[in-house]
PDB file of C-alpha atoms in Angstrom:
ATOM      1  CA  MET A 207      79.322  62.331  95.202  1.00  0.00           C
ATOM      2  CA  ILE A 208      80.051  65.583  93.338  1.00  0.00           C
ATOM      3  CA  LYS A 209      81.823  68.154  95.472  1.00  0.00           C
ATOM      4  CA  GLN A 210      79.909  71.403  95.876  1.00  0.00           C
ATOM      5  CA  TYR A 211      81.847  74.644  95.345  1.00  0.00           C
ATOM      6  CA  THR A 212      80.562  77.809  96.941  1.00  0.00           C
ATOM      7  CA  PHE A 213      81.328  81.507  96.845  1.00  0.00           C
ATOM      8  CA  PRO A 214      82.217  83.637  98.726  1.00  0.00           C
ATOM      9  CA  PRO A 215      84.667  82.003 101.165  1.00  0.00           C
ATOM     10  CA  GLY A 216      83.916  82.366 104.840  1.00  0.00           C
ATOM     11  CA  ASN A 217      86.777  84.846 105.275  1.00  0.00           C
ATOM     12  CA  TRP A 218      86.044  86.822 102.086  1.00  0.00           C
ATOM     13  CA  PRO A 219      85.665  90.186 103.899  1.00  0.00           C
ATOM     14  CA  GLN A 220      89.279  89.880 105.081  1.00  0.00           C
ATOM     15  CA  ILE A 221      90.551  88.509 101.757  1.00  0.00           C
ATOM     16  CA  SER A 222      88.863  91.097  99.556  1.00  0.00           C
ATOM     17  CA  GLN A 223      89.795  94.157 101.598  1.00  0.00           C
ATOM     18  CA  GLY A 224      91.845  96.398  99.327  1.00  0.00           C
ATOM     19  CA  MET A 225      91.097  94.452  96.142  1.00  0.00           C
ATOM     20  CA  ILE A 226      89.792  96.159  93.021  1.00  0.00           C
ATOM     21  CA  ILE A 227      86.300  94.752  92.662  1.00  0.00           C
ATOM     22  CA  SER A 228      83.801  97.267  91.270  1.00  0.00           C
ATOM     23  CA  GLU A 229      83.402  97.725  87.521  1.00  0.00           C
ATOM     24  CA  ASP A 230      84.245 101.425  87.858  1.00  0.00           C
ATOM     25  CA  GLU A 231      87.636 100.471  89.307  1.00  0.00           C
ATOM     26  CA  ILE A 232      88.350  97.349  87.243  1.00  0.00           C
ATOM     27  CA  VAL A 233      88.233  99.018  83.834  1.00  0.00           C
ATOM     28  CA  PRO A 234      90.820 101.755  84.623  1.00  0.00           C
ATOM     29  CA  ALA A 235      93.053  99.166  86.328  1.00  0.00           C
ATOM     30  CA  LEU A 236      93.001  96.927  83.258  1.00  0.00           C
ATOM     31  CA  LEU A 237      93.570  99.768  80.816  1.00  0.00           C
ATOM     32  CA  GLY A 238      96.340 101.331  82.912  1.00  0.00           C
ATOM     33  CA  ALA A 239      98.445  98.184  83.411  1.00  0.00           C
ATOM     34  CA  LYS A 240     101.423  97.220  81.270  1.00  0.00           C
ATOM     35  CA  ARG A 241     100.776  93.504  81.844  1.00  0.00           C
ATOM     36  CA  TRP A 242      98.035  91.288  83.263  1.00  0.00           C
ATOM     37  CA  PHE A 243      99.076  88.381  85.469  1.00  0.00           C
ATOM     38  CA  PHE A 244      96.330  85.754  85.753  1.00  0.00           C
ATOM     39  CA  TYR A 245      97.038  83.578  88.794  1.00  0.00           C
ATOM     40  CA  ASP A 246      96.109  79.917  88.702  1.00  0.00           C
ATOM     41  CA  THR A 247      95.376  78.191  92.001  1.00  0.00           C
ATOM     42  CA  CYS A 248      98.479  76.012  92.164  1.00  0.00           C
ATOM     43  CA  ALA A 249     100.911  78.825  91.341  1.00  0.00           C
ATOM     44  CA  LEU A 250      99.425  81.157  93.951  1.00  0.00           C
ATOM     45  CA  MET A 251      99.729  78.426  96.564  1.00  0.00           C
ATOM     46  CA  HIS A 252     103.375  77.868  95.609  1.00  0.00           C
ATOM     47  CA  HIS A 253     104.271  81.567  95.549  1.00  0.00           C
ATOM     48  CA  ALA A 254     102.710  82.282  98.928  1.00  0.00           C
ATOM     49  CA  HIS A 255     105.846  80.941 100.626  1.00  0.00           C
ATOM     50  CA  GLY A 256     108.110  83.722 101.875  1.00  0.00           C
ATOM     51  CA  GLU A 257     111.090  82.705  99.738  1.00  0.00           C
ATOM     52  CA  CYS A 258     108.941  83.010  96.619  1.00  0.00           C
ATOM     53  CA  SER A 259     106.725  85.949  97.458  1.00  0.00           C
ATOM     54  CA  ASP A 260     109.453  88.574  97.708  1.00  0.00           C
ATOM     55  CA  ALA A 261     110.885  87.660  94.299  1.00  0.00           C
ATOM     56  CA  MET A 262     107.428  87.526  92.691  1.00  0.00           C
ATOM     57  CA  ILE A 263     106.577  90.969  94.018  1.00  0.00           C
ATOM     58  CA  LYS A 264     109.794  92.399  92.552  1.00  0.00           C
ATOM     59  CA  TYR A 265     109.084  90.723  89.220  1.00  0.00           C
ATOM     60  CA  ILE A 266     105.462  91.879  88.952  1.00  0.00           C
ATOM     61  CA  LYS A 267     106.372  95.429  89.993  1.00  0.00           C
ATOM     62  CA  LYS A 268     109.223  95.533  87.469  1.00  0.00           C
ATOM     63  CA  SER A 269     106.733  94.439  84.794  1.00  0.00           C
ATOM     64  CA  GLN A 270     104.308  97.212  85.877  1.00  0.00           C
ATOM     65  CA  GLY A 271     101.666  94.521  86.035  1.00  0.00           C
ATOM     66  CA  ILE A 272      98.463  93.836  87.895  1.00  0.00           C
ATOM     67  CA  VAL A 273      97.316  90.532  89.367  1.00  0.00           C
ATOM     68  CA  ILE A 274      93.925  89.166  88.319  1.00  0.00           C
ATOM     69  CA  LEU A 275      92.151  86.643  90.540  1.00  0.00           C
ATOM     70  CA  LEU A 276      89.073  85.120  88.946  1.00  0.00           C
ATOM     71  CA  GLN A 277      86.088  83.912  90.927  1.00  0.00           C
ATOM     72  CA  SER A 278      86.805  80.326  89.820  1.00  0.00           C
ATOM     73  CA  ILE A 279      90.311  80.565  91.284  1.00  0.00           C
ATOM     74  CA  ILE A 280      89.041  81.968  94.586  1.00  0.00           C
ATOM     75  CA  ILE A 281      86.559  79.090  94.734  1.00  0.00           C
ATOM     76  CA  GLU A 282      89.368  76.575  94.222  1.00  0.00           C
ATOM     77  CA  LEU A 283      91.587  78.264  96.821  1.00  0.00           C
ATOM     78  CA  SER A 284      88.847  78.057  99.425  1.00  0.00           C
ATOM     79  CA  SER A 285      88.037  74.414  98.715  1.00  0.00           C
ATOM     80  CA  GLN A 286      91.392  72.887  99.717  1.00  0.00           C
ATOM     81  CA  ASN A 287      89.897  71.133 102.779  1.00  0.00           C
ATOM     82  CA  ASN A 288      89.831  74.485 104.552  1.00  0.00           C
ATOM     83  CA  GLY A 289      86.164  74.571 105.518  1.00  0.00           C
ATOM     84  CA  ASN A 290      85.377  77.050 102.723  1.00  0.00           C
ATOM     85  CA  THR A 291      88.025  79.535 103.814  1.00  0.00           C
ATOM     86  CA  ILE A 292      91.265  80.642 102.213  1.00  0.00           C
ATOM     87  CA  LEU A 293      94.305  79.622 104.228  1.00  0.00           C
ATOM     88  CA  GLN A 294      96.047  82.360 106.159  1.00  0.00           C
ATOM     89  CA  GLU A 295      99.291  81.842 104.207  1.00  0.00           C
ATOM     90  CA  HIS A 296      97.501  82.479 100.919  1.00  0.00           C
ATOM     91  CA  GLN A 297      95.571  85.388 102.391  1.00  0.00           C
ATOM     92  CA  GLN A 298      98.819  86.948 103.579  1.00  0.00           C
ATOM     93  CA  TYR A 299     100.385  86.672 100.131  1.00  0.00           C
ATOM     94  CA  ILE A 300      97.429  88.414  98.491  1.00  0.00           C
ATOM     95  CA  LYS A 301      97.638  91.156 101.123  1.00  0.00           C
ATOM     96  CA  LYS A 302     101.410  91.415 100.657  1.00  0.00           C
ATOM     97  CA  LEU A 303     100.946  92.038  96.938  1.00  0.00           C
ATOM     98  CA  MET A 304      98.649  94.953  97.738  1.00  0.00           C
ATOM     99  CA  ASP A 305     100.939  96.225 100.525  1.00  0.00           C
ATOM    100  CA  TYR A 306     103.628  96.642  97.860  1.00  0.00           C
ATOM    101  CA  ASP A 307     101.253  98.664  95.664  1.00  0.00           C
ATOM    102  CA  ILE A 308     100.453  95.873  93.220  1.00  0.00           C
ATOM    103  CA  SER A 309      96.832  96.116  92.176  1.00  0.00           C
ATOM    104  CA  VAL A 310      94.915  92.887  92.757  1.00  0.00           C
ATOM    105  CA  VAL A 311      91.772  92.714  90.641  1.00  0.00           C
ATOM    106  CA  PHE A 312      89.003  90.328  91.617  1.00  0.00           C
ATOM    107  CA  MET A 313      86.864  89.501  88.621  1.00  0.00           C
ATOM    108  CA  ALA A 314      83.869  87.279  88.160  1.00  0.00           C
ATOM    109  CA  GLU A 315      84.260  85.786  84.685  1.00  0.00           C
ATOM    110  CA  GLU A 316      80.818  86.970  83.571  1.00  0.00           C
ATOM    111  CA  ASN A 317      81.981  90.579  83.975  1.00  0.00           C
ATOM    112  CA  CYS A 318      84.005  90.297  80.759  1.00  0.00           C
ATOM    113  CA  CYS A 319      80.844  91.214  78.869  1.00  0.00           C
ATOM    114  CA  LYS A 320      80.334  94.299  81.045  1.00  0.00           C
ATOM    115  CA  ILE A 321      83.909  95.346  80.355  1.00  0.00           C
ATOM    116  CA  LEU A 322      83.403  94.940  76.595  1.00  0.00           C
ATOM    117  CA  ARG A 323      80.280  97.045  76.821  1.00  0.00           C
ATOM    118  CA  ALA A 324      82.011  99.768  78.860  1.00  0.00           C
ATOM    119  CA  VAL A 325      85.258  99.960  76.899  1.00  0.00           C
ATOM    120  CA  MET A 326      84.305  99.012  73.344  1.00  0.00           C
ATOM    121  CA  GLN A 327      80.582  99.854  73.309  1.00  0.00           C
ATOM    122  CA  ARG A 328      79.751  96.415  71.924  1.00  0.00           C
ATOM    123  CA  ASN A 329      76.025  95.728  71.866  1.00  0.00           C
ATOM    124  CA  ARG A 330      74.418  92.616  73.336  1.00  0.00           C
ATOM    125  CA  ALA A 331      74.315  90.710  70.051  1.00  0.00           C
ATOM    126  CA  GLU A 332      78.035  91.315  69.535  1.00  0.00           C
ATOM    127  CA  ARG A 333      78.822  90.332  73.118  1.00  0.00           C
ATOM    128  CA  ASN A 334      76.774  87.151  72.814  1.00  0.00           C
ATOM    129  CA  GLU A 335      78.546  86.268  69.571  1.00  0.00           C
ATOM    130  CA  HIS A 336      81.924  86.768  71.237  1.00  0.00           C
ATOM    131  CA  PHE A 337      80.862  84.587  74.182  1.00  0.00           C
ATOM    132  CA  THR A 338      79.706  81.811  71.835  1.00  0.00           C
ATOM    133  CA  TYR A 339      82.992  81.840  69.934  1.00  0.00           C
ATOM    134  CA  ALA A 340      84.977  81.619  73.196  1.00  0.00           C
ATOM    135  CA  ILE A 341      82.888  78.764  74.624  1.00  0.00           C
ATOM    136  CA  ARG A 342      82.977  76.810  71.359  1.00  0.00           C
ATOM    137  CA  HIS A 343      86.751  77.071  71.412  1.00  0.00           C
ATOM    138  CA  LEU A 344      87.082  75.932  75.034  1.00  0.00           C
ATOM    139  CA  LYS A 345      84.575  73.064  75.043  1.00  0.00           C
ATOM    140  CA  GLY A 346      86.598  70.590  72.985  1.00  0.00           C
ATOM    141  CA  GLY A 347      88.324  67.458  74.232  1.00  0.00           C
ATOM    142  CA  ASN A 348      88.001  66.404  77.841  1.00  0.00           C
ATOM    143  CA  SER A 349      87.637  69.962  79.091  1.00  0.00           C
ATOM    144  CA  GLY A 350      85.830  71.090  82.228  1.00  0.00           C
ATOM    145  CA  THR A 351      83.847  73.494  80.056  1.00  0.00           C
ATOM    146  CA  GLY A 352      82.771  70.668  77.776  1.00  0.00           C
ATOM    147  CA  LYS A 353      81.748  68.467  80.711  1.00  0.00           C
ATOM    148  CA  ALA A 354      79.698  71.311  82.198  1.00  0.00           C
ATOM    149  CA  LEU A 355      77.950  71.958  78.894  1.00  0.00           C
ATOM    150  CA  ASP A 356      77.137  68.259  78.517  1.00  0.00           C
ATOM    151  CA  ALA A 357      75.464  68.327  81.933  1.00  0.00           C
ATOM    152  CA  LEU A 358      73.076  71.073  80.828  1.00  0.00           C
ATOM    153  CA  SER A 359      69.809  70.507  79.012  1.00  0.00           C
ATOM    154  CA  ASP A 360      70.015  70.242  75.231  1.00  0.00           C
ATOM    155  CA  GLU A 361      68.080  73.488  74.923  1.00  0.00           C
ATOM    156  CA  GLU A 362      70.420  75.369  77.246  1.00  0.00           C
ATOM    157  CA  LYS A 363      73.533  74.008  75.566  1.00  0.00           C
ATOM    158  CA  LYS A 364      72.190  74.915  72.134  1.00  0.00           C
ATOM    159  CA  ARG A 365      71.469  78.460  73.313  1.00  0.00           C
ATOM    160  CA  MET A 366      75.103  78.888  74.343  1.00  0.00           C
ATOM    161  CA  VAL A 367      76.926  77.377  71.378  1.00  0.00           C
ATOM    162  CA  SER A 368      74.605  77.608  68.360  1.00  0.00           C
ATOM    163  CA  GLY A 369      75.161  81.289  67.671  1.00  0.00           C
ATOM    164  CA  GLU A 370      71.436  81.839  67.173  1.00  0.00           C
ATOM    165  CA  PRO A 371      70.200  85.250  68.410  1.00  0.00           C
ATOM    166  CA  VAL A 372      68.864  85.323  71.980  1.00  0.00           C
ATOM    167  CA  GLN A 373      67.530  88.094  74.172  1.00  0.00           C
ATOM    168  CA  GLU A 374      69.506  87.366  77.341  1.00  0.00           C
ATOM    169  CA  GLU A 375      73.154  88.162  78.131  1.00  0.00           C
ATOM    170  CA  LEU A 376      74.815  84.810  77.402  1.00  0.00           C
ATOM    171  CA  GLY A 377      78.075  85.795  79.051  1.00  0.00           C
ATOM    172  CA  ASP A 378      76.231  86.398  82.307  1.00  0.00           C
ATOM    173  CA  HIS A 379      73.948  83.442  82.918  1.00  0.00           C
ATOM    174  CA  GLY A 380      76.037  81.118  80.719  1.00  0.00           C
ATOM    175  CA  ILE A 381      79.221  81.490  82.746  1.00  0.00           C
ATOM    176  CA  ARG A 382      77.287  81.146  85.996  1.00  0.00           C
ATOM    177  CA  ALA A 383      75.706  77.924  84.765  1.00  0.00           C
ATOM    178  CA  ILE A 384      79.076  76.487  83.711  1.00  0.00           C
ATOM    179  CA  ARG A 385      80.817  77.508  86.936  1.00  0.00           C
ATOM    180  CA  GLU A 386      78.104  75.952  89.089  1.00  0.00           C
ATOM    181  CA  LEU A 387      78.854  72.581  87.453  1.00  0.00           C
ATOM    182  CA  LYS A 388      82.535  72.613  88.372  1.00  0.00           C
ATOM    183  CA  GLN A 389      83.817  69.205  89.467  1.00  0.00           C
ATOM    184  CA  GLN A 390      86.756  68.283  91.660  1.00  0.00           C
ATOM    185  CA  GLY A 391      89.959  67.862  89.687  1.00  0.00           C
ATOM    186  CA  ASP A 392      88.631  69.389  86.469  1.00  0.00           C
ATOM    187  CA  SER A 393      90.405  72.093  84.468  1.00  0.00           C
ATOM    188  CA  LEU A 394      87.694  74.723  84.760  1.00  0.00           C
ATOM    189  CA  GLY A 395      89.824  77.209  86.723  1.00  0.00           C
ATOM    190  CA  GLU A 396      92.457  77.424  83.992  1.00  0.00           C
ATOM    191  CA  GLU A 397      89.802  77.385  81.274  1.00  0.00           C
ATOM    192  CA  MET A 398      88.084  80.393  82.820  1.00  0.00           C
ATOM    193  CA  ILE A 399      91.424  82.205  82.625  1.00  0.00           C
ATOM    194  CA  PHE A 400      91.608  81.332  78.924  1.00  0.00           C
ATOM    195  CA  TYR A 401      87.974  82.420  78.500  1.00  0.00           C
ATOM    196  CA  CYS A 402      88.776  85.856  79.941  1.00  0.00           C
ATOM    197  CA  MET A 403      91.888  86.129  77.774  1.00  0.00           C
ATOM    198  CA  ILE A 404      89.827  85.461  74.649  1.00  0.00           C
ATOM    199  CA  MET A 405      87.021  87.800  75.698  1.00  0.00           C
ATOM    200  CA  LEU A 406      89.349  90.681  76.590  1.00  0.00           C
ATOM    201  CA  ALA A 407      92.018  90.176  73.917  1.00  0.00           C
ATOM    202  CA  ALA A 408      90.827  93.246  72.029  1.00  0.00           C
ATOM    203  CA  LEU A 409      91.994  95.437  74.935  1.00  0.00           C
ATOM    204  CA  LEU A 410      95.543  94.761  73.681  1.00  0.00           C
ATOM    205  CA  CYS A 411      97.378  94.309  76.979  1.00  0.00           C
ATOM    206  CA  PRO A 412     100.089  91.613  77.275  1.00  0.00           C
ATOM    207  CA  MET A 413      98.718  88.661  79.265  1.00  0.00           C
ATOM    208  CA  VAL A 414     100.614  86.165  81.426  1.00  0.00           C
ATOM    209  CA  VAL A 415      99.219  82.984  82.985  1.00  0.00           C
ATOM    210  CA  LEU A 416     101.020  81.948  86.169  1.00  0.00           C
ATOM    211  CA  SER A 417     100.430  78.217  86.540  1.00  0.00           C
ATOM    212  CA  ASP A 418     102.220  75.050  87.619  1.00  0.00           C
ATOM    213  CA  ASP A 419      99.593  72.853  85.980  1.00  0.00           C
ATOM    214  CA  LYS A 420     101.419  71.418  82.982  1.00  0.00           C
ATOM    215  CA  SER A 421      98.292  69.596  81.835  1.00  0.00           C
ATOM    216  CA  ALA A 422      96.691  72.953  80.986  1.00  0.00           C
ATOM    217  CA  PHE A 423      99.590  74.155  78.837  1.00  0.00           C
ATOM    218  CA  ASP A 424      98.299  72.631  75.604  1.00  0.00           C
ATOM    219  CA  ARG A 425      94.914  74.285  76.193  1.00  0.00           C
ATOM    220  CA  PHE A 426      96.718  77.590  76.716  1.00  0.00           C
ATOM    221  CA  CYS A 427      98.543  77.101  73.411  1.00  0.00           C
ATOM    222  CA  ARG A 428      95.237  76.555  71.641  1.00  0.00           C
ATOM    223  CA  ALA A 429      93.726  79.652  73.268  1.00  0.00           C
ATOM    224  CA  ALA A 430      96.811  81.694  72.411  1.00  0.00           C
ATOM    225  CA  GLY A 431      96.629  80.428  68.830  1.00  0.00           C
ATOM    226  CA  TYR A 432      92.985  81.496  68.625  1.00  0.00           C
ATOM    227  CA  ILE A 433      93.857  84.959  69.897  1.00  0.00           C
ATOM    228  CA  LYS A 434      96.795  85.293  67.497  1.00  0.00           C
ATOM    229  CA  GLU A 435      94.597  84.283  64.564  1.00  0.00           C
ATOM    230  CA  HIS A 436      91.680  86.563  65.374  1.00  0.00           C
ATOM    231  CA  TYR A 437      93.400  89.532  67.041  1.00  0.00           C
ATOM    232  CA  LYS A 438      96.931  89.378  65.608  1.00  0.00           C
ATOM    233  CA  ARG A 439      98.230  89.292  69.168  1.00  0.00           C
ATOM    234  CA  LYS A 440     101.451  87.614  70.311  1.00  0.00           C
ATOM    235  CA  GLU A 441     101.925  89.024  73.821  1.00  0.00           C
ATOM    236  CA  MET A 442     100.808  85.941  75.754  1.00  0.00           C
ATOM    237  CA  GLN A 443     102.903  83.781  78.069  1.00  0.00           C
ATOM    238  CA  TYR A 444     102.381  80.752  80.298  1.00  0.00           C
ATOM    239  CA  TYR A 445     104.940  80.684  83.104  1.00  0.00           C
ATOM    240  CA  SER A 446     105.497  77.855  85.559  1.00  0.00           C
ATOM    241  CA  SER A 447     107.401  78.552  88.772  1.00  0.00           C
ATOM    242  CA  VAL A 448     110.595  77.004  87.396  1.00  0.00           C
ATOM    243  CA  HIS A 449     110.294  79.105  84.242  1.00  0.00           C
ATOM    244  CA  LEU A 450     109.774  82.224  86.367  1.00  0.00           C
ATOM    245  CA  CYS A 451     112.790  81.295  88.469  1.00  0.00           C
ATOM    246  CA  HIS A 452     114.942  81.164  85.340  1.00  0.00           C
ATOM    247  CA  ILE A 453     113.581  84.490  84.081  1.00  0.00           C
ATOM    248  CA  MET A 454     114.083  86.218  87.430  1.00  0.00           C
ATOM    249  CA  PHE A 455     117.647  84.928  87.682  1.00  0.00           C
ATOM    250  CA  GLN A 456     118.401  86.239  84.200  1.00  0.00           C
ATOM    251  CA  GLN A 457     116.895  89.621  85.106  1.00  0.00           C
ATOM    252  CA  GLY A 458     118.905  89.887  88.324  1.00  0.00           C
ATOM    253  CA  ILE A 459     115.828  89.684  90.554  1.00  0.00           C
ATOM    254  CA  LEU A 460     117.005  86.392  92.056  1.00  0.00           C
ATOM    255  CA  ALA A 461     120.621  86.228  93.216  1.00  0.00           C
ATOM    256  CA  LYS A 462     122.663  83.120  92.470  1.00  0.00           C
ATOM    257  CA  ASP A 463     122.481  81.915  96.063  1.00  0.00           C
ATOM    258  CA  LYS A 464     118.686  82.365  96.167  1.00  0.00           C
ATOM    259  CA  VAL A 465     117.760  80.241  93.147  1.00  0.00           C
ATOM    260  CA  GLU A 466     117.635  76.952  95.039  1.00  0.00           C
ATOM    261  CA  ASP A 467     115.754  78.576  97.932  1.00  0.00           C
ATOM    262  CA  PHE A 468     113.051  79.757  95.523  1.00  0.00           C
ATOM    263  CA  LEU A 469     112.708  76.324  93.946  1.00  0.00           C
ATOM    264  CA  LYS A 470     112.579  74.571  97.328  1.00  0.00           C
ATOM    265  CA  ALA A 471     109.856  76.918  98.515  1.00  0.00           C
ATOM    266  CA  ALA A 472     107.794  76.431  95.367  1.00  0.00           C
ATOM    267  CA  TYR A 473     108.222  72.679  94.893  1.00  0.00           C
ATOM    268  CA  GLY A 474     109.236  71.401  98.304  1.00  0.00           C
ATOM    269  CA  GLY A 475     111.398  68.293  98.088  1.00  0.00           C
ATOM    270  CA  GLU A 476     109.721  67.008  94.927  1.00  0.00           C
ATOM    271  CA  LYS A 477     111.560  66.598  91.670  1.00  0.00           C
ATOM    272  CA  ILE A 478     110.850  69.296  89.102  1.00  0.00           C
ATOM    273  CA  SER A 479     109.324  68.308  85.799  1.00  0.00           C
ATOM    274  CA  PHE A 480     109.860  70.687  82.895  1.00  0.00           C
ATOM    275  CA  ARG A 481     110.014  70.818  79.124  1.00  0.00           C
ATOM    276  CA  GLY A 482     113.110  72.526  77.815  1.00  0.00           C
ATOM    277  CA  ILE A 483     116.490  72.520  76.127  1.00  0.00           C
ATOM    278  CA  THR A 484     119.867  72.343  77.859  1.00  0.00           C
ATOM    279  CA  ALA A 485     123.362  72.591  76.440  1.00  0.00           C
ATOM    280  CA  GLN A 486     123.305  68.794  76.036  1.00  0.00           C
ATOM    281  CA  ASP A 487     120.110  68.665  73.966  1.00  0.00           C
ATOM    282  CA  ILE A 488     119.334  69.021  70.286  1.00  0.00           C
ATOM    283  CA  GLY A 489     115.642  69.717  70.778  1.00  0.00           C
ATOM    284  CA  ALA A 490     113.134  70.300  73.572  1.00  0.00           C
ATOM    285  CA  GLU A 491     112.708  67.334  75.910  1.00  0.00           C
ATOM    286  CA  GLU A 492     110.630  66.424  78.943  1.00  0.00           C
ATOM    287  CA  LYS A 493     112.895  66.239  81.977  1.00  0.00           C
ATOM    288  CA  LYS A 494     112.500  65.491  85.665  1.00  0.00           C
ATOM    289  CA  VAL A 495     115.341  66.552  87.946  1.00  0.00           C
ATOM    290  CA  SER A 496     115.995  67.292  91.600  1.00  0.00           C
ATOM    291  CA  VAL A 497     115.688  70.816  92.975  1.00  0.00           C
ATOM    292  CA  THR A 498     119.480  70.956  93.368  1.00  0.00           C
ATOM    293  CA  LYS A 499     120.052  69.862  89.770  1.00  0.00           C
ATOM    294  CA  MET A 500     117.489  72.344  88.490  1.00  0.00           C
ATOM    295  CA  ALA A 501     119.096  75.176  90.430  1.00  0.00           C
ATOM    296  CA  ALA A 502     122.474  74.267  88.936  1.00  0.00           C
ATOM    297  CA  LEU A 503     121.019  74.301  85.417  1.00  0.00           C
ATOM    298  CA  ILE A 504     119.498  77.738  85.968  1.00  0.00           C
ATOM    299  CA  ARG A 505     122.704  79.156  87.439  1.00  0.00           C
ATOM    300  CA  ASP A 506     125.262  77.574  85.121  1.00  0.00           C
ATOM    301  CA  ASP A 507     123.747  76.429  81.822  1.00  0.00           C
ATOM    302  CA  LYS A 508     123.932  79.430  79.485  1.00  0.00           C
ATOM    303  CA  GLU A 509     121.966  77.596  76.789  1.00  0.00           C
ATOM    304  CA  LEU A 510     119.052  76.575  79.022  1.00  0.00           C
ATOM    305  CA  ARG A 511     115.635  77.341  77.595  1.00  0.00           C
ATOM    306  CA  ILE A 512     112.482  76.411  79.515  1.00  0.00           C
ATOM    307  CA  LEU A 513     109.223  76.122  77.610  1.00  0.00           C
ATOM    308  CA  ILE A 514     107.039  75.057  80.541  1.00  0.00           C
TER     309      ILE A 514
END
């Protein structure tokens, strides 16, 4: 039986209080930020722990960034066997971000077309063309986007990916149709982040994906490659919690004696899997080490480089 995802969560009035939601507020927030941080579900859940949240707030504030929560991510957060509500711990982290004057933007993915219209005065035909290019790029392989498109009628799928002129706003009803076909365990949440990155790349703000889902990294690389090719942009990053921990230690945000605490809070007692290079390596390798070992590498290995 296919799991049904619904929006809004039962406690949405409490969650959304203080968020930037209206189009009139979203556009200035996007244009005024130095960096956009797109939160994936898993990373937000990991960073909600007290030992992580304080460091993340310092890092985001230092970057002069804003946090973007997409509707697909909110849907995933509220579907973790919570009775269609977002857990209090996650709610408190979102509120804490705003309490420290970090703007949290809630954005339905279909609003990308409205933003393009407002900021760049692109007409409907241009917006539809942009949508089609983005969806074509994301639908390949075993993607959640591809699975959703395959579940649509042939006529509807053709309308979205053929590039033939249509009268309706494809980025509106098309995204809604794809999102409604989300399945448990698919990659649609991350893919909607990549969709928004492609759609809004012309706004020229550095973009960071915060995610602990390593399986989505290759898709990010393909999306980043698309953006680099078509927009000559290079300011895109994909940071896992362990990568962030290393960065924050290097920047002095995390003290030496707090590195292991951060990793324990994010990963619990599980071993940490990462792709990187240590002083003992010639090239990048996949590694899986204990939290204690990882903390020691971050603190002591001057040649450590973490890719994901």
